[in-house]
Coordinates of C-alpha atoms and ligand atoms in Angstrom, one line a residue:
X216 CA 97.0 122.9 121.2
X217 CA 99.5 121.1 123.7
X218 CA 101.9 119.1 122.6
X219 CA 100.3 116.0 124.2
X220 CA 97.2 116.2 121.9
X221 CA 97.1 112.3 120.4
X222 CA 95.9 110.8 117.6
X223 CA 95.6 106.9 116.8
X224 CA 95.9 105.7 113.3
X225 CA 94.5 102.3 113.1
X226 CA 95.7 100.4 110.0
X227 CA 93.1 98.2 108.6
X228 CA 93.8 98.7 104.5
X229 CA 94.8 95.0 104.1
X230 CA 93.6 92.4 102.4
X231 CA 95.2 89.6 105.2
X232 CA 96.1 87.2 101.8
X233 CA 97.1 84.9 104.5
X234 CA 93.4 84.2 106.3
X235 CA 92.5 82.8 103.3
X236 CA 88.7 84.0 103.2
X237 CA 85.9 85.9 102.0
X238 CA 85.6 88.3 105.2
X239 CA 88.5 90.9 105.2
X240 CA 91.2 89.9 108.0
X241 CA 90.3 92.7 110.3
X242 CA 86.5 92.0 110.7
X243 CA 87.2 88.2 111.8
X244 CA 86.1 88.3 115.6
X245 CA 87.7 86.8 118.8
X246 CA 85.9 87.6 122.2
X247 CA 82.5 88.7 120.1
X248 CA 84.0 91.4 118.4
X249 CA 86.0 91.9 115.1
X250 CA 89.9 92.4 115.2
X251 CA 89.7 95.9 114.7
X252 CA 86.8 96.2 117.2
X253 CA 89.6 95.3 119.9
X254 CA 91.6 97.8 118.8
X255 CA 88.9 100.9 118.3
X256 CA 87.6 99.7 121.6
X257 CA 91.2 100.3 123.1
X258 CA 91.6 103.6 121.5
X259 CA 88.6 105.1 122.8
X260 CA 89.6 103.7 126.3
X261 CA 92.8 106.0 125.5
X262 CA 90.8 109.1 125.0
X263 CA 92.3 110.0 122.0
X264 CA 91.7 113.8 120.4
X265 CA 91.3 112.0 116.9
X266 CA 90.8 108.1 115.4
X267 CA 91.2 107.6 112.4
X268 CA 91.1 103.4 111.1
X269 CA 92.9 103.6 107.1
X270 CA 90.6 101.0 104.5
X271 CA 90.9 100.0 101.3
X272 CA 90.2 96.4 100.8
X273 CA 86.3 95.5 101.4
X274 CA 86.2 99.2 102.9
X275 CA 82.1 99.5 102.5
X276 CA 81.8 96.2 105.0
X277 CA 85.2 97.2 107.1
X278 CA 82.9 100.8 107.6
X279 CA 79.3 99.1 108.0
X280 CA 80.7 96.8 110.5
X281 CA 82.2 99.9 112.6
X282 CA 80.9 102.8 112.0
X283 CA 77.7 102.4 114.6
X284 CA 80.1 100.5 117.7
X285 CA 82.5 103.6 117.1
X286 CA 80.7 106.6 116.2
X287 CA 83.7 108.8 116.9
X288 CA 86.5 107.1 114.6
X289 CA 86.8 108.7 111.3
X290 CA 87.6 106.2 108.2
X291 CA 90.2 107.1 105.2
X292 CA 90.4 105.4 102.4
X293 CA 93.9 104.9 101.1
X294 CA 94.8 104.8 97.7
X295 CA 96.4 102.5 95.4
X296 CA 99.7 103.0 96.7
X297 CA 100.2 99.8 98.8
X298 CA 102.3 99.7 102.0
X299 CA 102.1 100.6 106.0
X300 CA 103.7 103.9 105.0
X301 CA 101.0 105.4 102.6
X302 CA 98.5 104.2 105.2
X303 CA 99.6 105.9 108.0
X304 CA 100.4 108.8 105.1
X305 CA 96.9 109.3 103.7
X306 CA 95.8 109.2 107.7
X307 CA 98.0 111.9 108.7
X308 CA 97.0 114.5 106.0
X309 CA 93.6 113.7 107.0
X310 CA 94.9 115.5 109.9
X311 CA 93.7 119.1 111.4
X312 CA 97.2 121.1 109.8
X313 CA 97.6 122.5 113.0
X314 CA 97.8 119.1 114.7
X315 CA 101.2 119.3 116.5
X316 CA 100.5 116.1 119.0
X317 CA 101.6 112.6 118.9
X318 CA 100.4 110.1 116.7
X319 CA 99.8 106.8 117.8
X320 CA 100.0 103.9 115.0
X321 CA 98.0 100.9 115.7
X322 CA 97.5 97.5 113.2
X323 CA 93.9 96.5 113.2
X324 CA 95.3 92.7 113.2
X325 CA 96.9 93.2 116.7
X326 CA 94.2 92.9 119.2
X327 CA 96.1 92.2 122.8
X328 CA 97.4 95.6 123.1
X329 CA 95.4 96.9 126.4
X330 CA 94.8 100.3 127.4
X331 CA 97.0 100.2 129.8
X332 CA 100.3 98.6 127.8
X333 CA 99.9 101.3 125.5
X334 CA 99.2 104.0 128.2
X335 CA 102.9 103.1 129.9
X336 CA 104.1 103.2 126.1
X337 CA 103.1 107.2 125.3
X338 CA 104.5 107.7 128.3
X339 CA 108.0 106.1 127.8
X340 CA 107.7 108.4 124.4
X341 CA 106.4 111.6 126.1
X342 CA 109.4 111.0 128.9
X343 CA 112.3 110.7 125.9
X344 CA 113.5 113.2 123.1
X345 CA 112.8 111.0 120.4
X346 CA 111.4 111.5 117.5
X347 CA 109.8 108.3 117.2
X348 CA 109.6 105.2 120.0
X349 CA 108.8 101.6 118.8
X350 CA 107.3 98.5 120.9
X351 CA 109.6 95.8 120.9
X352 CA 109.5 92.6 122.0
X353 CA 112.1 89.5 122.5
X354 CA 110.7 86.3 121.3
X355 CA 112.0 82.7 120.7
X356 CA 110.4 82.6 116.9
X357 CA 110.7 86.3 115.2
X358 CA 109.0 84.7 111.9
X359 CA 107.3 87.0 109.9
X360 CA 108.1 89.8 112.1
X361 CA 110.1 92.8 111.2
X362 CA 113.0 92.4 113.0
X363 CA 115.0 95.8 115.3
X364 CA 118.8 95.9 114.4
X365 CA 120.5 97.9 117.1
X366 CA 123.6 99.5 116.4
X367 CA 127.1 99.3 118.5
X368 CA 125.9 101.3 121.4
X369 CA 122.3 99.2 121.5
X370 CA 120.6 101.8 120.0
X371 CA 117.9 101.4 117.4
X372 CA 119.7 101.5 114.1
X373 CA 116.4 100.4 111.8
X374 CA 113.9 97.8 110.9
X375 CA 114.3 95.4 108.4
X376 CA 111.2 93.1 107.4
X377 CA 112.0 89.7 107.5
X378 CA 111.5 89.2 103.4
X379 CA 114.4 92.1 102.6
X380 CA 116.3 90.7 105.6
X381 CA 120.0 88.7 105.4
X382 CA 120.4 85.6 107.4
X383 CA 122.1 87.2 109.8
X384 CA 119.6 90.6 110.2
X385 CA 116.6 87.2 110.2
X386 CA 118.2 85.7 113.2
X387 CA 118.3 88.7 115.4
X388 CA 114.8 88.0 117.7
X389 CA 113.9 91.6 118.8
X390 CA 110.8 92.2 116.6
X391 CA 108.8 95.4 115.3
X392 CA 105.1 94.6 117.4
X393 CA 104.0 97.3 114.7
X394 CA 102.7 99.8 117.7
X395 CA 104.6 103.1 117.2
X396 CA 104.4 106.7 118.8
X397 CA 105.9 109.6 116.2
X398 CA 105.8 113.0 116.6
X399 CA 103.7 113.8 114.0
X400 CA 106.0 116.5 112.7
X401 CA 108.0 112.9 112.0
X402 CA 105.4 111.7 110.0
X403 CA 105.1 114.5 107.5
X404 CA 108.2 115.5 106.5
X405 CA 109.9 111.4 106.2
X406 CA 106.6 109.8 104.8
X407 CA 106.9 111.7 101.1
X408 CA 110.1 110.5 100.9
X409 CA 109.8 106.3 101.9
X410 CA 110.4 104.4 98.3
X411 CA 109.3 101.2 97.4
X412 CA 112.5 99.8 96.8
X413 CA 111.6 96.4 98.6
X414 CA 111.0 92.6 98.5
X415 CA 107.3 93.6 98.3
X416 CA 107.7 97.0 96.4
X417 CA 105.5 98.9 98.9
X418 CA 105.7 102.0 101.0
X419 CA 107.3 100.5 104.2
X420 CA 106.2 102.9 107.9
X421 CA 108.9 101.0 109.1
X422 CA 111.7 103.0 106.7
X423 CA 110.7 105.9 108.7
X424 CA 113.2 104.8 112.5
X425 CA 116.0 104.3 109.8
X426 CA 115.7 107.3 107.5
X427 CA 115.1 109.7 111.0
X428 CA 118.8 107.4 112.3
X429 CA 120.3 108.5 109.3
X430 CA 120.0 112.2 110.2
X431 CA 121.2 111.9 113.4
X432 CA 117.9 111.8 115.6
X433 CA 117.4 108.9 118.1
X434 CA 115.0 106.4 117.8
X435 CA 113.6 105.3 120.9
X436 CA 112.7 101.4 121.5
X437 CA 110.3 100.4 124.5
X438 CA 110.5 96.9 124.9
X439 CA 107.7 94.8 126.3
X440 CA 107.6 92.4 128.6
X441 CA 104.6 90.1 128.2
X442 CA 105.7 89.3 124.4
X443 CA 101.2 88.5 124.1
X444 CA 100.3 92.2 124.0
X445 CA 102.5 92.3 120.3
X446 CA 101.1 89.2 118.6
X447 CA 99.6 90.0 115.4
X448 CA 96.6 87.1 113.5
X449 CA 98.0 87.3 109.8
X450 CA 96.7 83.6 109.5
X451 CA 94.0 81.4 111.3
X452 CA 96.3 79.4 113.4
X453 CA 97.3 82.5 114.7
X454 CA 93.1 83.9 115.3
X455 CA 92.5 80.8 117.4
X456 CA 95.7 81.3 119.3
X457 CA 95.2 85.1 120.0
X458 CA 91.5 84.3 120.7
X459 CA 92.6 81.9 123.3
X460 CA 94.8 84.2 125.1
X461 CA 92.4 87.0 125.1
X462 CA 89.9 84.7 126.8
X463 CA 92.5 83.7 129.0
X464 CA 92.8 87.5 129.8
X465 CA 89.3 87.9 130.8
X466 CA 88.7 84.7 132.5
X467 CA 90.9 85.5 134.7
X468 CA 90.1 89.2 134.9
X469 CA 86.7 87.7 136.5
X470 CA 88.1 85.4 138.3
X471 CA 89.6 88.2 139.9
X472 CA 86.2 89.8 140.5
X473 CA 84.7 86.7 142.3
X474 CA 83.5 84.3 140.1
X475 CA 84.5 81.2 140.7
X476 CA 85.2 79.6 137.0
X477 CA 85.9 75.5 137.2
X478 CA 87.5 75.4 133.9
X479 CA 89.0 78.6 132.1
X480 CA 90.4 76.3 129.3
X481 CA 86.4 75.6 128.0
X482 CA 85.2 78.4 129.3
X483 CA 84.6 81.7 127.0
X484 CA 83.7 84.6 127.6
X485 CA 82.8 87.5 125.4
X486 CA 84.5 90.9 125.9
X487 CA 80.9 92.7 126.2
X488 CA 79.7 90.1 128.9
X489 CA 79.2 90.9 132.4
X490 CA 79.2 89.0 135.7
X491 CA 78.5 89.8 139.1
X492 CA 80.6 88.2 142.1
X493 CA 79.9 84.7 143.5
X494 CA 78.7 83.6 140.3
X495 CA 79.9 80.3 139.0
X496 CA 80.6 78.7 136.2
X497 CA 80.9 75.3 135.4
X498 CA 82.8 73.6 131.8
X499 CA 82.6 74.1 128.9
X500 CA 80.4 77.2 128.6
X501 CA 79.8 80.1 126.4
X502 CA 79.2 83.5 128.2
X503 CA 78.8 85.9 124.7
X504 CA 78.0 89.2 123.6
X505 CA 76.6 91.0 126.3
X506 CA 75.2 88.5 128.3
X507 CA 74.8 89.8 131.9
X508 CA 74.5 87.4 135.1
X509 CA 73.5 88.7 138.5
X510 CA 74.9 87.3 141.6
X511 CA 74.6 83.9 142.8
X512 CA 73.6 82.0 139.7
X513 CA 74.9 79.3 138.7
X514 CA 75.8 78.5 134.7
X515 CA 76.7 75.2 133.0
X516 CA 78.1 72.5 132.3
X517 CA 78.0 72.9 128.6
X518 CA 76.1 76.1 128.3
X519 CA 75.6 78.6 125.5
X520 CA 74.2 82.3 126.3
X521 CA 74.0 84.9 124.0
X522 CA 73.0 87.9 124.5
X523 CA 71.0 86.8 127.8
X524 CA 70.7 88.2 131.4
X525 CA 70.6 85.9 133.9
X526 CA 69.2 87.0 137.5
X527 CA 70.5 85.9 140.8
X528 CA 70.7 82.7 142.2
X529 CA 69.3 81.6 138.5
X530 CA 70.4 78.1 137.4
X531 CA 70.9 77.3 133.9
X532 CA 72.5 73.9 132.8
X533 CA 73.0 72.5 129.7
X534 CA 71.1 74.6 127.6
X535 CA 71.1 77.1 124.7
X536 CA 69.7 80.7 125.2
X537 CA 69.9 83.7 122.8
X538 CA 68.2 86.7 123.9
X539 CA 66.4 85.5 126.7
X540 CA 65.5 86.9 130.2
X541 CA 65.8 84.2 133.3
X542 CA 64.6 85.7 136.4
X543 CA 66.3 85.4 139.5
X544 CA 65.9 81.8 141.0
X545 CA 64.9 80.5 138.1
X546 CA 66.3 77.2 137.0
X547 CA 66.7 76.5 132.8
X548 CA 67.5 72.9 131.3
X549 CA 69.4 70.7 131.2
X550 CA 69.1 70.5 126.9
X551 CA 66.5 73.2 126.3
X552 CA 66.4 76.1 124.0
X553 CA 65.5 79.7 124.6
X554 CA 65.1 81.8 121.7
X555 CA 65.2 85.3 121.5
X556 CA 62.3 87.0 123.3
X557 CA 61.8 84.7 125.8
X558 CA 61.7 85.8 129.9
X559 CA 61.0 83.5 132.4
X560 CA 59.6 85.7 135.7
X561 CA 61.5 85.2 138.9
X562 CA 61.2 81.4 140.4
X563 CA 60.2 80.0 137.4
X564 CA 61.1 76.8 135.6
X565 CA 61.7 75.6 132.0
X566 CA 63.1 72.3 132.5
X567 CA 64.1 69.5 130.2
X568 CA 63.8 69.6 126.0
X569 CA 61.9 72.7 126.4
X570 CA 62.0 75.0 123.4
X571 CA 60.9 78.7 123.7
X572 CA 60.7 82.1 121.3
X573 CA 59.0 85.2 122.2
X574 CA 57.0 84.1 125.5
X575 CA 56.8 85.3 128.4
X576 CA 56.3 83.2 131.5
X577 CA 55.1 84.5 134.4
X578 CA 56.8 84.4 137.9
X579 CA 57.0 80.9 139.6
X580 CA 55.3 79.5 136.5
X581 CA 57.1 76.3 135.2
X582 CA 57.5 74.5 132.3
X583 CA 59.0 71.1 133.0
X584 CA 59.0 68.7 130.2
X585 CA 59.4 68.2 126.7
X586 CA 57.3 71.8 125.7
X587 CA 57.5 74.1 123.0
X588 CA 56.3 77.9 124.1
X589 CA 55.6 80.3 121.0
X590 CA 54.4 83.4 120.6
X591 CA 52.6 83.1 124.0
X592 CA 51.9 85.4 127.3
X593 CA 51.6 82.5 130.6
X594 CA 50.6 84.0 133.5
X595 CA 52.0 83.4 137.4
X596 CA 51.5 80.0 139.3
X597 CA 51.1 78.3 135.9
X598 CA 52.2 74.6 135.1
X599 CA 52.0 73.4 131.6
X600 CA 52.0 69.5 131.9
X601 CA 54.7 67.5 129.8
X602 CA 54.4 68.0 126.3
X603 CA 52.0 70.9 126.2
X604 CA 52.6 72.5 122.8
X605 CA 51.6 76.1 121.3
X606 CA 50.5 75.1 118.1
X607 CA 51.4 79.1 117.3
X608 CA 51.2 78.9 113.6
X609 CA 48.6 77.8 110.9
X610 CA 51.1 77.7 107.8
X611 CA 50.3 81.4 107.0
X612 CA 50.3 83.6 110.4
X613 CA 52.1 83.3 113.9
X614 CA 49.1 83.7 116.8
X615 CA 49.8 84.5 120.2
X616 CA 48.3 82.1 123.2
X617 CA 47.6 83.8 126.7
X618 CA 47.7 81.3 129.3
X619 CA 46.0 83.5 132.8
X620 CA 47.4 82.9 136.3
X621 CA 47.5 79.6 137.9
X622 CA 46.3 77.3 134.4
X623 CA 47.6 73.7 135.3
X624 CA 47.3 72.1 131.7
X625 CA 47.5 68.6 131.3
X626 CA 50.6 66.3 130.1
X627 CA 50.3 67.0 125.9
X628 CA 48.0 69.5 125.6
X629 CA 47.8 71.3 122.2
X630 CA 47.1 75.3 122.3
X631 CA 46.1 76.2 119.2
X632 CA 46.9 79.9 119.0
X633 CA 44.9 82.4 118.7
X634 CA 43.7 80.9 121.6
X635 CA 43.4 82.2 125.8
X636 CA 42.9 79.9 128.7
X637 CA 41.2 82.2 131.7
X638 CA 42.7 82.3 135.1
X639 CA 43.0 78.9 137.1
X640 CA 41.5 77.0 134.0
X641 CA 42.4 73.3 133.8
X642 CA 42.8 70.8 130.4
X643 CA 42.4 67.5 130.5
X644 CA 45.7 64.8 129.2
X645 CA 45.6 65.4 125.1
X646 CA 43.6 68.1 125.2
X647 CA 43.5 69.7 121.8
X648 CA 42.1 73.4 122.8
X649 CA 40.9 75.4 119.6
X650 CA 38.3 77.6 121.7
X651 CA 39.2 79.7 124.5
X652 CA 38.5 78.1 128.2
X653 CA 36.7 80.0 130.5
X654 CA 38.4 81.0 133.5
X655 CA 38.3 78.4 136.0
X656 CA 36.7 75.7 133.6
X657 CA 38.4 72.2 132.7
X658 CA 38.6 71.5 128.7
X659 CA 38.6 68.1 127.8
X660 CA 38.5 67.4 123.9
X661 CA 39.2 63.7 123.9
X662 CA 36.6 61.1 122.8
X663 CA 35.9 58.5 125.1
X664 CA 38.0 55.6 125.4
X665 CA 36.5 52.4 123.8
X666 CA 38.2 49.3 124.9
X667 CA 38.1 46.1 122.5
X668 CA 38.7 43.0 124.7
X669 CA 40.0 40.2 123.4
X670 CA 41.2 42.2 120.4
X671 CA 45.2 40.9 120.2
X672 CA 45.0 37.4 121.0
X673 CA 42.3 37.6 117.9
X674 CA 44.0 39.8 115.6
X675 CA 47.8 39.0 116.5
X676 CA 48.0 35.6 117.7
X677 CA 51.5 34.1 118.2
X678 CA 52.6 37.2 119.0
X679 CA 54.4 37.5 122.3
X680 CA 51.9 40.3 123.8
X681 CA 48.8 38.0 122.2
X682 CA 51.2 35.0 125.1
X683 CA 51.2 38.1 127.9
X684 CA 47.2 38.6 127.3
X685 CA 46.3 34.6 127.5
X686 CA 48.6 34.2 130.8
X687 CA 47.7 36.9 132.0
X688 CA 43.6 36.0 131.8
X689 CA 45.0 32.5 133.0
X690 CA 46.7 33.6 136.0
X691 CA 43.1 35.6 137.1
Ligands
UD1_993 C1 104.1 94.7 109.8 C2 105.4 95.4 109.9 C3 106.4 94.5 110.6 C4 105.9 94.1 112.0 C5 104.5 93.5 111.9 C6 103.9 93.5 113.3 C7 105.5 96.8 107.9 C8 106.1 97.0 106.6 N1 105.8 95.7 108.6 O1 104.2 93.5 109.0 O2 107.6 95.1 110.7 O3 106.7 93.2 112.6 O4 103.6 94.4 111.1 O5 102.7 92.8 113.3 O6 104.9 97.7 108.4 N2 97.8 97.7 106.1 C9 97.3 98.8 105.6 N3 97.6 99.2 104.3 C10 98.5 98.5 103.6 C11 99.1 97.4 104.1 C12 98.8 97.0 105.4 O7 96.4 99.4 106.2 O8 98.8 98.9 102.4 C13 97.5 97.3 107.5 C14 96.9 95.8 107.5 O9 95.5 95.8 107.3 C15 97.4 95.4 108.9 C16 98.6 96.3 109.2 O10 98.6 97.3 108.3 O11 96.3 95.7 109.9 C17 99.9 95.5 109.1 O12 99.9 94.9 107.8 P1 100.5 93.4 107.5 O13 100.4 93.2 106.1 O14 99.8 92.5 108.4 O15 102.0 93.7 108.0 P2 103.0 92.6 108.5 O16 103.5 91.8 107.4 O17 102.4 91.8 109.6
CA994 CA1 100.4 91.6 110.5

């Protein structure tokens, strides 16, 4: 092997005490994917010859959440021994023995460390002599940090966390980001010996720089620039701001590509999502998972999309879809709700409180007003008048309704699946359909109006319409 093989050791043993919850610190997402995820997705963009992400607390649900995004990373279990060191121990003799590369230590809490950040930072190693290089970073408020004490010549001297530190050691505001290249020759003959002679009587990693100083071999430090790329969530104050500034991040990232986004402050986009140029986006709207939006269309104000793809020139405002197709130039909302399963062909319309779950609508087929659309196939050319429902479930099964090309139903018509209405078929206002129409036949199902004249002023007299109706018959 070269010397340049790499391996990343992702640290994600901890319980994160701090976030106060059920879910283990690491799986809590920002941008649609957990902590970790950030990081795993990171490494793999490094190419690394081996990954390996170190569990212990809630390891079954740490893996299962993992293990299918990022087939290649390898996950060891560290023992009781707590600390950074014995997790970036038990990693490293889970190592090939005749791994000779570097070995890149990650912390599955620090998500904003980009490819290309770290890419600069082997480099800065692979360029020096030493036997270890931390990232570094200069910051007005080093709390919680470990911080870098340098000794009379500005080298590194060693790391002191900020609970074993002295007030003077705590004011110094160069911090440990936690990211560290060794040689991994480093790591194997210094680990056995870290103690746990501490504040929190665990195996520090970050006695290693020190103990290497001690026997004479430099340290090296690379210090970053954008202090972002080092911040670490240990509480939830901290997940909201890191999730802001990774949105910020790729906001701007497509901004960059074309898309024209009113508002990056309400404005969220998912890591996964994709966007073509000349889309737009208008406030306060939520592009997630892998939502995918062709050129042209136009989404928001006050738009959710999950897991959606949009086609160009689409316009979708207000509205709520999860796994939904919209075909290009169609138009969505505003306030309607696509469920998963639903595709709306190319020119087609679901307008205004329009609810929809595993239908799909043909090509220039619209549904305007006030619907819901279950469980049903609708043709091309169709209209479904205001307030047509699928009634698509009889308290036991869900049934499917096939509405043909070119059905024009009329405003509250009730399908009542299993149910098809043949091509160009009409219904009449209320229809209640139970039996399948015929193409090109009109259903009607209402009985005929009977009109009692005189009825109010007998039955409601005094009242103000029982007034209106005697005026009114005055006036004639
Ligand atoms: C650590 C560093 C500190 C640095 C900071 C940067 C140590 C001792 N301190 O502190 O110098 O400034 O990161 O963010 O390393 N973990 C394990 N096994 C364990 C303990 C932790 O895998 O036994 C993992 C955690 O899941 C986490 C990472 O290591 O992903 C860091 O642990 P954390 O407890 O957050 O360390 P900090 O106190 O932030
Ligand atoms: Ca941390």
């Amino acid at each position: 092997m070269t010397g340049n093989t790499l391996a990343i050791i992702i640290l994600a043993a901890g319980q994160g005490t701090r976030m106060r919850s059920r879910l283990p610190k690491v799986l809590h997402e920002i941008g649609g994917r957990p902590l970790v995820g950030h990081v795993l997705t990171t490494a793999q963009r490094l190419g690394a010859d081996h990954v390996e992400v170190v569990v212990r607390h809630e390891r079954d649900q740490v893996v299962a959440a993992l293990a299918h995004d990022y087939p290649d990373a390898v996950f060891i279990d560290q023992d009781e021994i707590p600390g950074t060191g014995r997790a970036v121990q038990v990693a490293v003799d889970a190592l090939p023995d005749d791994f000779d590369g570097d070995v890149l230590v990650l912390s599955g809490d620090c998500p904003l460390a980009d490819a290309d950040t770290l890419r600069a930072f082997l480099e800065a190693h692979r360029a020096g002599q030493a036997g270890a290089t931390l990232m570094t970073a200069v910051v007005d408020d080093p709390t919680g940090y470990g911080r870098v004490i340098r000794d009379e010549s500005g080298g590194v001297d060693r790391i002191v966390e900020q609970k074993d530190a002295s007030a003077d050691e705590a004011a110094v505001r160069e911090i440990n980001a936690g990211m560290y290249v060794f040689r991994v020759g480093v790591l194997r003959e210094y680990l056995p010996t870290v103690g746990v002679d501490n504040a929190q009587s665990e195996m520090y990693l970050t006695d290693v720089p020190g103990m290497l100083r001690r026997d004479g071999s430099p340290v090296a430090a690379s210090v970053v620039t954008d202090v972002t790329v080092t911040y670490g969530v240990n509480d939830r104050a901290q997940l909201a701001e890191v999730g802001r500034l990774l949105n910020q991040r790729i906001v701007r990232r497509w901004q960059l590509e074309g898309v024209t986004v009113i508002d990056p402050a309400t404005t969220w986009i998912d890591d996964d999502a994709t966007l073509a140029p000349d889309v737009t986006i208008l406030p306060n709207t939520h592009i997630l998972r892998a939502t995918k939006i062709a050129e042209g269309a136009i989404i928001g104000p006050d738009t959710t999309l999950v897991d959606c793809e949009v086609g160009e020139d689409a316009i979708v405002r207000r509205s709520d879809a999860t796994l939904a197709v919209i075909g290009a130039e169609a138009t969505v909302g505003p306030f309607s709700f696509l469920r998963p399963n639903t595709v709306l062909g190319a020119r087609g319309k679901i307008g205004a409180y329009v609810e929809t779950k595993n239908a799909e609508i043909g090509e220039g087929s619209k549904v305007p007003h006030l619907s819901y659309v279950g469980d049903a196939t609708i043709g091309r050319g169709v209209n479904l008048g205001a307030s047509t429902i699928t009634a698509n479930y009889d308290d036991v099964h869900k049934h499917r309704t096939v509405v043909e090309d070119e059905v024009h139903t009329g405003s509250h018509t009730t399908l009542v699946a299993p149910v098809r209405l043949g091509a160009g078929a009409k219904t009449g206002a209320g229809a209640v359909v139970r039996k399948d129409v015929p193409a090109g036949s009109l259903s009607m199902s209402i009985a005929p109006q009977r009109n009692i004249e005189g009825w109010v002023e007998k039955n409601r007299a005094g009242t103000g319409a029982a007034d209106a109706a005697a005026r009114s018959r005055v006036a004639e």
